[in-house]
mmCIF file of C-alpha atoms and ligand atoms in Angstrom:
data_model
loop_
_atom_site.group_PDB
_atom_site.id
_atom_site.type_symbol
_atom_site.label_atom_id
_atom_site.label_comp_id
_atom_site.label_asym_id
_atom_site.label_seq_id
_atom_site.Cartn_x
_atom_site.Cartn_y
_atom_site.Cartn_z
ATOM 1 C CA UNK A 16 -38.528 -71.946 -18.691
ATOM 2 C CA UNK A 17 -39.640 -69.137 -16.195
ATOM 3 C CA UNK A 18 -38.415 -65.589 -17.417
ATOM 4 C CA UNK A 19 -36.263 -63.405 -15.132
ATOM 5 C CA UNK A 20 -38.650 -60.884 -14.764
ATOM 6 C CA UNK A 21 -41.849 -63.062 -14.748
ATOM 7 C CA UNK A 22 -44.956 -61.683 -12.687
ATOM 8 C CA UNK A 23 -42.599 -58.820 -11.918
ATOM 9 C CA UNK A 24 -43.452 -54.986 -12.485
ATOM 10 C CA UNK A 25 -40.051 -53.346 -14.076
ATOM 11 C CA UNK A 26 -39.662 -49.764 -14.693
ATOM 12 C CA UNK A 27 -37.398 -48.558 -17.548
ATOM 13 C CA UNK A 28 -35.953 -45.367 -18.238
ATOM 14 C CA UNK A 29 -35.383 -44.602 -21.776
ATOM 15 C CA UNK A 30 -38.004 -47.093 -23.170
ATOM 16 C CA UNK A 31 -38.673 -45.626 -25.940
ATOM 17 C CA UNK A 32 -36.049 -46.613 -27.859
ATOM 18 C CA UNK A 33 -33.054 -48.751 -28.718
ATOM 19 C CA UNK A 34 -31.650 -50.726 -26.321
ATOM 20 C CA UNK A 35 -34.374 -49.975 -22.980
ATOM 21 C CA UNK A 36 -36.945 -50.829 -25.705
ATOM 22 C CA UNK A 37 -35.471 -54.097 -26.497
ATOM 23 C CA UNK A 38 -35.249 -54.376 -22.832
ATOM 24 C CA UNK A 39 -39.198 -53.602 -22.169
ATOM 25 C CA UNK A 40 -40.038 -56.372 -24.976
ATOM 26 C CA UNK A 41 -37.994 -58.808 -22.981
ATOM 27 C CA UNK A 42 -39.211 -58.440 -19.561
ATOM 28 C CA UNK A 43 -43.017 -58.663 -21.608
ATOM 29 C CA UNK A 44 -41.945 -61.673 -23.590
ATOM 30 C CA UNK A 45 -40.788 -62.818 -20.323
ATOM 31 C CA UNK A 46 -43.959 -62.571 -18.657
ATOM 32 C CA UNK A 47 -43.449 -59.525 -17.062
ATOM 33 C CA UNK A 48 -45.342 -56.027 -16.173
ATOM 34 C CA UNK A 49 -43.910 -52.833 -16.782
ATOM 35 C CA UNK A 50 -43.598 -48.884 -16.148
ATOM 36 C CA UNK A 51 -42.230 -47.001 -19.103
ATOM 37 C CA UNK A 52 -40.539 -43.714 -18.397
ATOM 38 C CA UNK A 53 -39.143 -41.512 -21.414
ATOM 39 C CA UNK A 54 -40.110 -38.096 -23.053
ATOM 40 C CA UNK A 55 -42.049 -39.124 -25.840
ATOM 41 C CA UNK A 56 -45.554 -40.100 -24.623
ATOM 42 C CA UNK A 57 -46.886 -41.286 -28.137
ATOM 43 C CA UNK A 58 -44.497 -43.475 -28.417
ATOM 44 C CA UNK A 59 -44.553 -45.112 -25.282
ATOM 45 C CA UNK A 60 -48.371 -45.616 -25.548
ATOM 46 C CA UNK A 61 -47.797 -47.353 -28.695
ATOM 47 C CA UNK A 62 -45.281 -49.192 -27.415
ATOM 48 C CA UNK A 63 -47.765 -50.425 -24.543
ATOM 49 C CA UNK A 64 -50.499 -51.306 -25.940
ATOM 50 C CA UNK A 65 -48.082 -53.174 -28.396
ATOM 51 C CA UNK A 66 -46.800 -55.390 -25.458
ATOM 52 C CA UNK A 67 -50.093 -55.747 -23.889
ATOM 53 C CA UNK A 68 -51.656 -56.822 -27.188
ATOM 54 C CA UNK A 69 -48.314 -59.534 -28.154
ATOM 55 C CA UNK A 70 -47.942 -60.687 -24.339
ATOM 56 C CA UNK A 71 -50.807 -59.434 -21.925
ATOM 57 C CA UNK A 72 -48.266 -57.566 -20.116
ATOM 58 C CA UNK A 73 -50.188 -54.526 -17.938
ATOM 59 C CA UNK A 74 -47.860 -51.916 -18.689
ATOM 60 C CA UNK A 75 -47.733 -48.929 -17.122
ATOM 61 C CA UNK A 76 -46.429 -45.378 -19.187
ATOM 62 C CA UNK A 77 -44.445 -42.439 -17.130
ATOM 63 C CA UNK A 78 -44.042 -39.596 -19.899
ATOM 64 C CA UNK A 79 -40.778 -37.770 -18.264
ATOM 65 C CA UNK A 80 -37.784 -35.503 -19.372
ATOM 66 C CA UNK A 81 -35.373 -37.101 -16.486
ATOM 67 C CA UNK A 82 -33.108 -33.665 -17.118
ATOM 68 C CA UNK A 83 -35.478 -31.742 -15.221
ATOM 69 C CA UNK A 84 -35.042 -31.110 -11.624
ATOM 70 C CA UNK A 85 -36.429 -33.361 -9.438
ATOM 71 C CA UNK A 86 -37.403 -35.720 -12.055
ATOM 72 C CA UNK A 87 -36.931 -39.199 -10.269
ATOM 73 C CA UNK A 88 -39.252 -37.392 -7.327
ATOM 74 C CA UNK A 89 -41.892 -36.674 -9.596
ATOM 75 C CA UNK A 90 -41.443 -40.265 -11.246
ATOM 76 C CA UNK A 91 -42.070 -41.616 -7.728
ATOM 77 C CA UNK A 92 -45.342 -39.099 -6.934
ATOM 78 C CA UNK A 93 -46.905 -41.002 -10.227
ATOM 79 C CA UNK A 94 -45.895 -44.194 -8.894
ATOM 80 C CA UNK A 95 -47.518 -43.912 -5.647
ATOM 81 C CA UNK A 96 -50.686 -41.942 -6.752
ATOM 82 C CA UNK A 97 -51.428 -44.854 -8.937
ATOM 83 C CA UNK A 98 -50.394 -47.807 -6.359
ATOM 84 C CA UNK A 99 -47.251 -48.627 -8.239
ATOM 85 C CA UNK A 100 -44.606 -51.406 -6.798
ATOM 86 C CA UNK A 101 -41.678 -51.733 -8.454
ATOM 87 C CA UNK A 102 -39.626 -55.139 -8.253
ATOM 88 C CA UNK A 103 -36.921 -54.302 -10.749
ATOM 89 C CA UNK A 104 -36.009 -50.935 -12.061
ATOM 90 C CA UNK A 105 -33.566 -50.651 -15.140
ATOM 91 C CA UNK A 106 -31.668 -47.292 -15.422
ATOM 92 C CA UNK A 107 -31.232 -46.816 -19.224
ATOM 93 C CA UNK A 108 -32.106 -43.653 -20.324
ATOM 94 C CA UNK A 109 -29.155 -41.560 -20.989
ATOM 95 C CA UNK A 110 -27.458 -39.720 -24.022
ATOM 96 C CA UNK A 111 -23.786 -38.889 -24.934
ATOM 97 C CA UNK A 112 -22.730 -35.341 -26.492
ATOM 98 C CA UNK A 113 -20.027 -35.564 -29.213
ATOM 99 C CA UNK A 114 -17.368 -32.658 -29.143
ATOM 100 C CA UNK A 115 -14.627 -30.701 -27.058
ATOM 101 C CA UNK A 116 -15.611 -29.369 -23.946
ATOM 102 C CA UNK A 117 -14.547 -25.927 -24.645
ATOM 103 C CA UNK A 118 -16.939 -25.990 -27.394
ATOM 104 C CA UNK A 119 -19.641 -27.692 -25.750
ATOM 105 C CA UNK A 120 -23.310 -26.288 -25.010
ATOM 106 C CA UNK A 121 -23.735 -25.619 -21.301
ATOM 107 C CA UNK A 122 -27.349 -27.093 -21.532
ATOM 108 C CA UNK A 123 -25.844 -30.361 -23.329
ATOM 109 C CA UNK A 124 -23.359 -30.637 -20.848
ATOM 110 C CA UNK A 125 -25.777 -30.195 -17.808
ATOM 111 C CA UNK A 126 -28.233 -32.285 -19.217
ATOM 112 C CA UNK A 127 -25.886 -35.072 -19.230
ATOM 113 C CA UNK A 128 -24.891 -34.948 -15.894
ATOM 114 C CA UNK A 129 -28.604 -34.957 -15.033
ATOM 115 C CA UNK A 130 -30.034 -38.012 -17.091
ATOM 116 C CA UNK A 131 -26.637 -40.195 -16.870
ATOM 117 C CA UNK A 132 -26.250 -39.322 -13.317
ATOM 118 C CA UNK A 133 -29.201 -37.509 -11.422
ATOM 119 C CA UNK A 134 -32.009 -39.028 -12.480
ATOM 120 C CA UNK A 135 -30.323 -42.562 -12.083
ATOM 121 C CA UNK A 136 -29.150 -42.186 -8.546
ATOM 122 C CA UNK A 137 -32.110 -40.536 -7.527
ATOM 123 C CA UNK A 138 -34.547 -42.870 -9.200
ATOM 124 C CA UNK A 139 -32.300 -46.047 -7.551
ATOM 125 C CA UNK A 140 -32.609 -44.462 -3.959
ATOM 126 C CA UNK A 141 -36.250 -43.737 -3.674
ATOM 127 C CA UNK A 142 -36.674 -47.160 -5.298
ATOM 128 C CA UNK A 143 -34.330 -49.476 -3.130
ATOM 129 C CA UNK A 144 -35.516 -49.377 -0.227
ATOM 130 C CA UNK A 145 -39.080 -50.838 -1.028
ATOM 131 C CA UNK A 146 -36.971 -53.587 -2.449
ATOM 132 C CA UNK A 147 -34.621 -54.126 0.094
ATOM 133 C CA UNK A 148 -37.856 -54.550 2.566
ATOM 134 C CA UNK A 149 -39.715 -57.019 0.575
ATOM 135 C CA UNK A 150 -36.146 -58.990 -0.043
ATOM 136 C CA UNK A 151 -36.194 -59.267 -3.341
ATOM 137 C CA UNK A 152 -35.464 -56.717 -6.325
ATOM 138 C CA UNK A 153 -32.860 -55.728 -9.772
ATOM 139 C CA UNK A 154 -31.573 -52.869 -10.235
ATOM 140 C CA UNK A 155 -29.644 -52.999 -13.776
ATOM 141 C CA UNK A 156 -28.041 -49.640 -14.424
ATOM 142 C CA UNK A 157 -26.532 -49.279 -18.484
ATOM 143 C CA UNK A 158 -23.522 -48.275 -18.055
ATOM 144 C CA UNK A 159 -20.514 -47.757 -21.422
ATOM 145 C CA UNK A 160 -17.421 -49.516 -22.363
ATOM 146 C CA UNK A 161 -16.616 -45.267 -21.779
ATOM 147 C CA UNK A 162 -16.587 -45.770 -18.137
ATOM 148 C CA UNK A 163 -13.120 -47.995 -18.549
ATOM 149 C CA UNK A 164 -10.998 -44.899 -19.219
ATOM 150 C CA UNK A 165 -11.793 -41.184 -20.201
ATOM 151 C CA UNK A 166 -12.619 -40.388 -23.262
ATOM 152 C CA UNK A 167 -11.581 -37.009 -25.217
ATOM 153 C CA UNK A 168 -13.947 -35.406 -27.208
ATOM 154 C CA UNK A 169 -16.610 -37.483 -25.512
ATOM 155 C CA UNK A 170 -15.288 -35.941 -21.621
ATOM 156 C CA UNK A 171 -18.587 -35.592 -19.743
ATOM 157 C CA UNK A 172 -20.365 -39.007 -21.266
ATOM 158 C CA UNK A 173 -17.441 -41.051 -20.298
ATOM 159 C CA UNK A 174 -17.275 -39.459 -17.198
ATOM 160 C CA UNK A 175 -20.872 -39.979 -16.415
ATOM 161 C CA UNK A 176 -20.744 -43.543 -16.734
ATOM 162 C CA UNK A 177 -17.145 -44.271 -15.054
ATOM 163 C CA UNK A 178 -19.593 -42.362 -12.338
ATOM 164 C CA UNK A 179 -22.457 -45.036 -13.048
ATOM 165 C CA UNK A 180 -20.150 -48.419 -13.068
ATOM 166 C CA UNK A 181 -18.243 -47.159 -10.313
ATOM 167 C CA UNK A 182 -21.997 -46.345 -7.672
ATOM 168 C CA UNK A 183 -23.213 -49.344 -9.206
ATOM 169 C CA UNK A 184 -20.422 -51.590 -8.034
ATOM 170 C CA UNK A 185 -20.604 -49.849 -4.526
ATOM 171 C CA UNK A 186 -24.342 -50.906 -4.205
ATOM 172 C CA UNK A 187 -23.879 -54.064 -5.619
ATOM 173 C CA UNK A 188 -21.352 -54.213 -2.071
ATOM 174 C CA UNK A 189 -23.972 -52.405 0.129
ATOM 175 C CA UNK A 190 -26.914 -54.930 -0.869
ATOM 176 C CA UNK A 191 -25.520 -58.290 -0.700
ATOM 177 C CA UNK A 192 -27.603 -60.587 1.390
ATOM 178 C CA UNK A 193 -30.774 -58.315 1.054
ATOM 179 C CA UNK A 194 -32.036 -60.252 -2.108
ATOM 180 C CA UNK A 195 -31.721 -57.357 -4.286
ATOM 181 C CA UNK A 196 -30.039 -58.108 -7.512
ATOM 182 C CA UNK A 197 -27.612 -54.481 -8.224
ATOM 183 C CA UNK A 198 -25.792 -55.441 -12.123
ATOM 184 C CA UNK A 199 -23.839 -52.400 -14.505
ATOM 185 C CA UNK A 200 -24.116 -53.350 -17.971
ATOM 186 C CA UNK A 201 -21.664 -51.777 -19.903
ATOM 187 C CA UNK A 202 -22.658 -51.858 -23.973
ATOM 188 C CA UNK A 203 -19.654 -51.320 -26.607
ATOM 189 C CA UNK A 204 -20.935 -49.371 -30.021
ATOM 190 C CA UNK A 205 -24.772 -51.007 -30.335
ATOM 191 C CA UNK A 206 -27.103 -49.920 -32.728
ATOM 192 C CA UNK A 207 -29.592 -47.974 -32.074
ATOM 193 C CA UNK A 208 -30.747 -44.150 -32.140
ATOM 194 C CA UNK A 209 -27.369 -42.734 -29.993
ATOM 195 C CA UNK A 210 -25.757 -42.102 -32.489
ATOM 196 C CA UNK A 211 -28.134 -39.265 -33.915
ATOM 197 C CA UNK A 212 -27.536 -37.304 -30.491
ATOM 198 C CA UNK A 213 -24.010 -38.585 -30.082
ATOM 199 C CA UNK A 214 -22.847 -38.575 -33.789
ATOM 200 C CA UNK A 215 -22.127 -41.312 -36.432
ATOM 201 C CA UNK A 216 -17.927 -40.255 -35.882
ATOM 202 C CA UNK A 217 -18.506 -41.484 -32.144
ATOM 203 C CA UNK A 218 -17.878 -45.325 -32.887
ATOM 204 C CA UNK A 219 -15.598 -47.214 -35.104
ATOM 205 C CA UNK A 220 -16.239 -50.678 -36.490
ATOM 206 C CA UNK A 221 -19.502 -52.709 -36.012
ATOM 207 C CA UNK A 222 -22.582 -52.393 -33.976
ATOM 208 C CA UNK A 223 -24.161 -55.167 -31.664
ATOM 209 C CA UNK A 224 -27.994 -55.177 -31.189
ATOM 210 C CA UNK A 225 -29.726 -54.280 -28.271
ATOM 211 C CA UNK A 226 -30.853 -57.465 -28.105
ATOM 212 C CA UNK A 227 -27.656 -58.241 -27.264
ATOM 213 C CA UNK A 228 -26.910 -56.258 -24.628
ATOM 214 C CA UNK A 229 -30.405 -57.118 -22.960
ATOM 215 C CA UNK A 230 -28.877 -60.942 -23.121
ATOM 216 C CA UNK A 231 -25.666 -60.157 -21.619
ATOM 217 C CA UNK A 232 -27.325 -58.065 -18.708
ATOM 218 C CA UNK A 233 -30.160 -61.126 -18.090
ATOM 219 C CA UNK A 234 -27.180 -63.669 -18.700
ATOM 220 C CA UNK A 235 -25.426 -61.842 -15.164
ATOM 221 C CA UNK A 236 -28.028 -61.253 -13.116
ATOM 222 C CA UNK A 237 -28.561 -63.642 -10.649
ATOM 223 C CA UNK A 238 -24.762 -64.490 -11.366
ATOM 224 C CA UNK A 239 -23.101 -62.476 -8.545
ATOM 225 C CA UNK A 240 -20.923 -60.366 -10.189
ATOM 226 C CA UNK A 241 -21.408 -56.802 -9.901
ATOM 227 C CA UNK A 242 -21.232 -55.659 -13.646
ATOM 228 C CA UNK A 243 -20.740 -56.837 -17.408
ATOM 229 C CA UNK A 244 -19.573 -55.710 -20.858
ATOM 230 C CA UNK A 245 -21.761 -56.731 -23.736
ATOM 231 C CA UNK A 246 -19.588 -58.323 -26.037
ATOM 232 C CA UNK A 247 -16.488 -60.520 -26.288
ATOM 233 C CA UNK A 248 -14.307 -57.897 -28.136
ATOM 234 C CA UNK A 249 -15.877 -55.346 -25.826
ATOM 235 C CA UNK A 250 -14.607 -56.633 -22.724
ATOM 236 C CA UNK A 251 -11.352 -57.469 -24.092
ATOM 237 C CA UNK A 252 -10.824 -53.592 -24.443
ATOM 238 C CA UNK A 253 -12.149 -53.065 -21.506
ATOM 239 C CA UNK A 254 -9.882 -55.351 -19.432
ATOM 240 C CA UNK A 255 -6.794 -53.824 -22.007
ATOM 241 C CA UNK A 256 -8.290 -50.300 -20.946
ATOM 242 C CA UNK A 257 -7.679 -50.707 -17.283
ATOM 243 C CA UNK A 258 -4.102 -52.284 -17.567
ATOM 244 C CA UNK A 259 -1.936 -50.402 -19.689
ATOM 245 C CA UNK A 260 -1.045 -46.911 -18.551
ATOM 246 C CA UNK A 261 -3.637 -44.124 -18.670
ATOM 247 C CA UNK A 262 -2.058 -42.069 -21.707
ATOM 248 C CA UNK A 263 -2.313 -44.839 -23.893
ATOM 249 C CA UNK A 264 -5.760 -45.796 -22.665
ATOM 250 C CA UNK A 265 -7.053 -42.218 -23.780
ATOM 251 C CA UNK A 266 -5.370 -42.360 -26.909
ATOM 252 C CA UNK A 267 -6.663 -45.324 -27.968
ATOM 253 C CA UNK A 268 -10.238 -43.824 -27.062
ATOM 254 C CA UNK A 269 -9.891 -40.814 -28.739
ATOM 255 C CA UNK A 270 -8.753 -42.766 -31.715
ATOM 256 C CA UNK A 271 -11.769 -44.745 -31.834
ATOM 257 C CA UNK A 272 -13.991 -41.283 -31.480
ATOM 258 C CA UNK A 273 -12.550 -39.357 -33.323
ATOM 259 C CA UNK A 274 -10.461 -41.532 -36.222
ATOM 260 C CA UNK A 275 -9.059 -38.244 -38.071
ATOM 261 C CA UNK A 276 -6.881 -37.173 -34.957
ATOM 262 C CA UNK A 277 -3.494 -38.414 -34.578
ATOM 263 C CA UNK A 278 -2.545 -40.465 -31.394
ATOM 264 C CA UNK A 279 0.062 -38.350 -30.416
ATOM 265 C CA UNK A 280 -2.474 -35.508 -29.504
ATOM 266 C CA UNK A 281 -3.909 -37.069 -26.449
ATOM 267 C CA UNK A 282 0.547 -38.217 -25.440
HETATM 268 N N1 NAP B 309 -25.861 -47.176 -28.445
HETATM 269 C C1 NAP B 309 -24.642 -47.292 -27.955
HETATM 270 O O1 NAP B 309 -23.652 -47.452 -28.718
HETATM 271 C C2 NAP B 309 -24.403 -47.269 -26.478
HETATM 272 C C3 NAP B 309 -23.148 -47.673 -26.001
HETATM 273 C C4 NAP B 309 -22.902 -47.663 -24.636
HETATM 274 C C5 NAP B 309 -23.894 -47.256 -23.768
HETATM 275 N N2 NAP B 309 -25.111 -46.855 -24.244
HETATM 276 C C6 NAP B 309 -26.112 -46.424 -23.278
HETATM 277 O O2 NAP B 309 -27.299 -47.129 -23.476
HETATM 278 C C7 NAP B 309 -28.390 -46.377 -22.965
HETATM 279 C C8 NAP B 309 -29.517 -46.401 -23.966
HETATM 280 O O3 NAP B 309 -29.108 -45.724 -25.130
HETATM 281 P P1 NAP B 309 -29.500 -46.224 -26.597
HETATM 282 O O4 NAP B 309 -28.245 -46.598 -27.271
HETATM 283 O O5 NAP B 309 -30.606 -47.180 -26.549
HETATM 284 O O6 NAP B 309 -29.937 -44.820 -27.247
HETATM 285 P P2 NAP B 309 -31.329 -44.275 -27.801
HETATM 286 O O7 NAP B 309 -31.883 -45.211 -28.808
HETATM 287 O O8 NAP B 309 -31.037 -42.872 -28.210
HETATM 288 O O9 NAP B 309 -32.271 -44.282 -26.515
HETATM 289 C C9 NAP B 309 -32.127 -43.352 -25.479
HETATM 290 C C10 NAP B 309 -33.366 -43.410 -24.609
HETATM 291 O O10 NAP B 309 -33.200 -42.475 -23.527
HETATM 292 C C11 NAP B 309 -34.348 -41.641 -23.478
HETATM 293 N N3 NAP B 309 -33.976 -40.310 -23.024
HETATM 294 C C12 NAP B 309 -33.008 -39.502 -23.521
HETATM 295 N N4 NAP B 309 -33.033 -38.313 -22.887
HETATM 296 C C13 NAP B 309 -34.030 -38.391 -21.976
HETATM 297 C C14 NAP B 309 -34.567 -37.480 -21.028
HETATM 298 N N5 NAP B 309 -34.094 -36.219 -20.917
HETATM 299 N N6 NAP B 309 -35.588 -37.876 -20.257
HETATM 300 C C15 NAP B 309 -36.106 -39.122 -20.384
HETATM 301 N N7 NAP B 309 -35.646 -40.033 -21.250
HETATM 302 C C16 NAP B 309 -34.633 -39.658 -22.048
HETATM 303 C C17 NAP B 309 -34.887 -41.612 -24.904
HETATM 304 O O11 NAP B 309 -36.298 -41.383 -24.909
HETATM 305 P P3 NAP B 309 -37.049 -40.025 -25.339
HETATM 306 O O12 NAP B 309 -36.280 -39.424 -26.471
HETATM 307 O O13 NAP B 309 -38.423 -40.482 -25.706
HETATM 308 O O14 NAP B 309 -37.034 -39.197 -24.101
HETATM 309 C C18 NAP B 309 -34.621 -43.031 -25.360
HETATM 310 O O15 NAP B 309 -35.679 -43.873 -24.985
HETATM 311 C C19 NAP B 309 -27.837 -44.996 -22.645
HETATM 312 O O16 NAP B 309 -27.614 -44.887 -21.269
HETATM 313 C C20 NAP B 309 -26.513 -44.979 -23.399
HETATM 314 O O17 NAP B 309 -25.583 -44.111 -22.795
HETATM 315 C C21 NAP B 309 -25.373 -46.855 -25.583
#
C-alpha cells in the first residue's frame, strides 16, 4: 500500500524528538522526503542521514530556534535559497511550562506564545498558499487534550493550544475544496522528552507512544474531519471536558496537573 506522504517533501517542526521524530520516520518509511526544522543541528543530521540510509529518503535539515522573531520567515528564506517545495508541513514543535503564572519566567512564558503560536501560524501562512495553488497539500498542526478546557498551573500551554485547535479548525473551513488537507491532532500524556521541560507532576496515569499519535493523525487525514484526539480515553475526556460546566472542567485539569491540590481550589 502507497504511504500518505509518498514522493512528498514534508517539513516538521520539532523533529528532533519525540513525537515529530516518530512523525519524520513515518513519512520516510512511507516513502517520503523531508525538511527537518528544530534547534539542535547534530541531532537532526544524525537523524537524516539515518532516514536516508534505512529508506533513501532526501531529507532536508533547517537548524532553527522557532522562539526567535521572525523565525518561520527565515525558515522560508532557507527554503527558497535551496529550491525547497513543500507538500505537507507538520507543526509540532512546541513546549509546555509547568507552574503558576505569577511565578512564571517572562522568557518561558513568551517563548511559549512564540513556538506554540508564532512560529506555527506564521510557518502555515507563508506555506499555504504554494499549496493551495498546486491543489494539493497537509497541514497537521499538534495540538493537546489542554486545548479542551484551561488548565491551572499549566495557563499559557493550554491556552496556546485551545489557540492552535481552535485556527486549525478555522482553516480546515477556509480550505475545503482547494485539495489541501488542514487536521489538529490533539495528543493526551505521550511519552516522550516534554516532560523534562514541562515536569514529570504535569500528567497522571499512563503514556501513549508517539507512534501513536502519528497513527491517529495519518488515520484522519484524508478523513474530513477537521481535528483528532489520540487515544480512546483521551477523547472521552475531551468530549466530558467540553460538556460539563467550566468550573468542573478546570478542576478536573488541575487535578490531573497538579494531584497534591484539592479540587475545591480551582471551585
Ligand atoms: N508529550 C506529551 O505528553 C504531549 C501531549 C500533548 C501535546 N504535545 C505536543 O506535542 C508536540 C511535540 O512534543 P513532544 O511531546 O514530542 O516533546 P519533545 O520530545 O520535548 O519534543 C519537542 C520538539 O520541539 C522542538 N522545539 C522545542 N523548542 C523549540 C524551539 N524554540 N525552536 C525549535 N524547535 C523547538 C524540540 O527540538 P530542539 O530541542 O532540538 O529544538 C523537539 O524536537 C508539542 O507541540 C507538544 O506541545 C505533547
Amino acid at each position: 500500500m502507497v504511504g500518505y506522504f509518498d514522493r512528498q517533501r514534508v517539513l516538521v517542526t520539532g523533529a528532533s524528538s519525540g513525537i515529530g521524530r516518530a512523525f519524520a520516520t513515518r513519512v520516510a518509511a512511507d516513502g517520503g522526503d523531508l525538511v527537518l526544522v528544530a534547534r539542535r543541528e547534530a541531532v537532526l543530521r544524525a537523524q537524516a542521514d539515518e532516514l536516508h540510509a534505512r529508506f533513501g529518503s532526501s531529507v532536508e535539515v533547517i537548524p532553527a530556534d522557532l522562539s526567535a522573531p521572525n523565525a518561520a520567515a527565515g525558515v522560508a528564506e532557507l527554503l527558497a535559497q535551496r529550491a525547497i517545495t513543500v507538500d505537507a508541513l507538520v507543526n509540532n514543535a512546541g513546549l509546555g511550562i509547568h507552574g503558576d503564572l505569577a511565578d512564571a519566567d517572562l522568557g518561558a512564558v513568551s517563548s511559549q506564545i512564540a513556538v506554540n503560536i508564532t512560529a506555527l501560524t506564521e510557518l502555515t501562512a507563508i506555506l499555504l498558499p504554494g499549496m493551495i495553488t498546486r491543489g494539493r497539500g497537509a497541514v497537521v498542526n499538534v495540538a493537546s487534550t489542554a486545548a479542551f478546557q484551561p488548565v491551572p498551573h499549566m495557563a499559557v500551554y493550554a491556552a496556546t493550544k485551545a489557540y492552535v485547535l481552535s485556527f486549525t479548525r478555522a482553516l480546515w473551513s477556509e480550505t475545503r475544496g482547494t485539495g489541501v488537507q488542514v487536521l489538529a491532532v490533539s495528543p493526551g500524556a505521550t511519552d516522550t522528552a516534554f516532560f523534562e521541560i514541562a515536569g514529570e507532576d504535569a500528567s497522571v496515569g499512563s503514556r501513549r507512544a508517539p507512534e501513536q499519535v502519528v497513527e491517529a493523525a495519518l488515520g484522519a487525514l484524508g478523513s474530513n474531519r477537521p481535528d483528532i484526539v489520540d487515544g480512546a480515553a483521551n477523547a472521552l475526556l475531551a468530549r466530558i471536558a467540553c460538556r460539563i460546566p467550566a468550573k468542573w472542567a478546570i478542576a478536573l485539569a488541575e487535578r490531573s496537573v497538579r494531584p497534591e491540590s484539592p479540587v475545591s481550589q480551582a471551585n
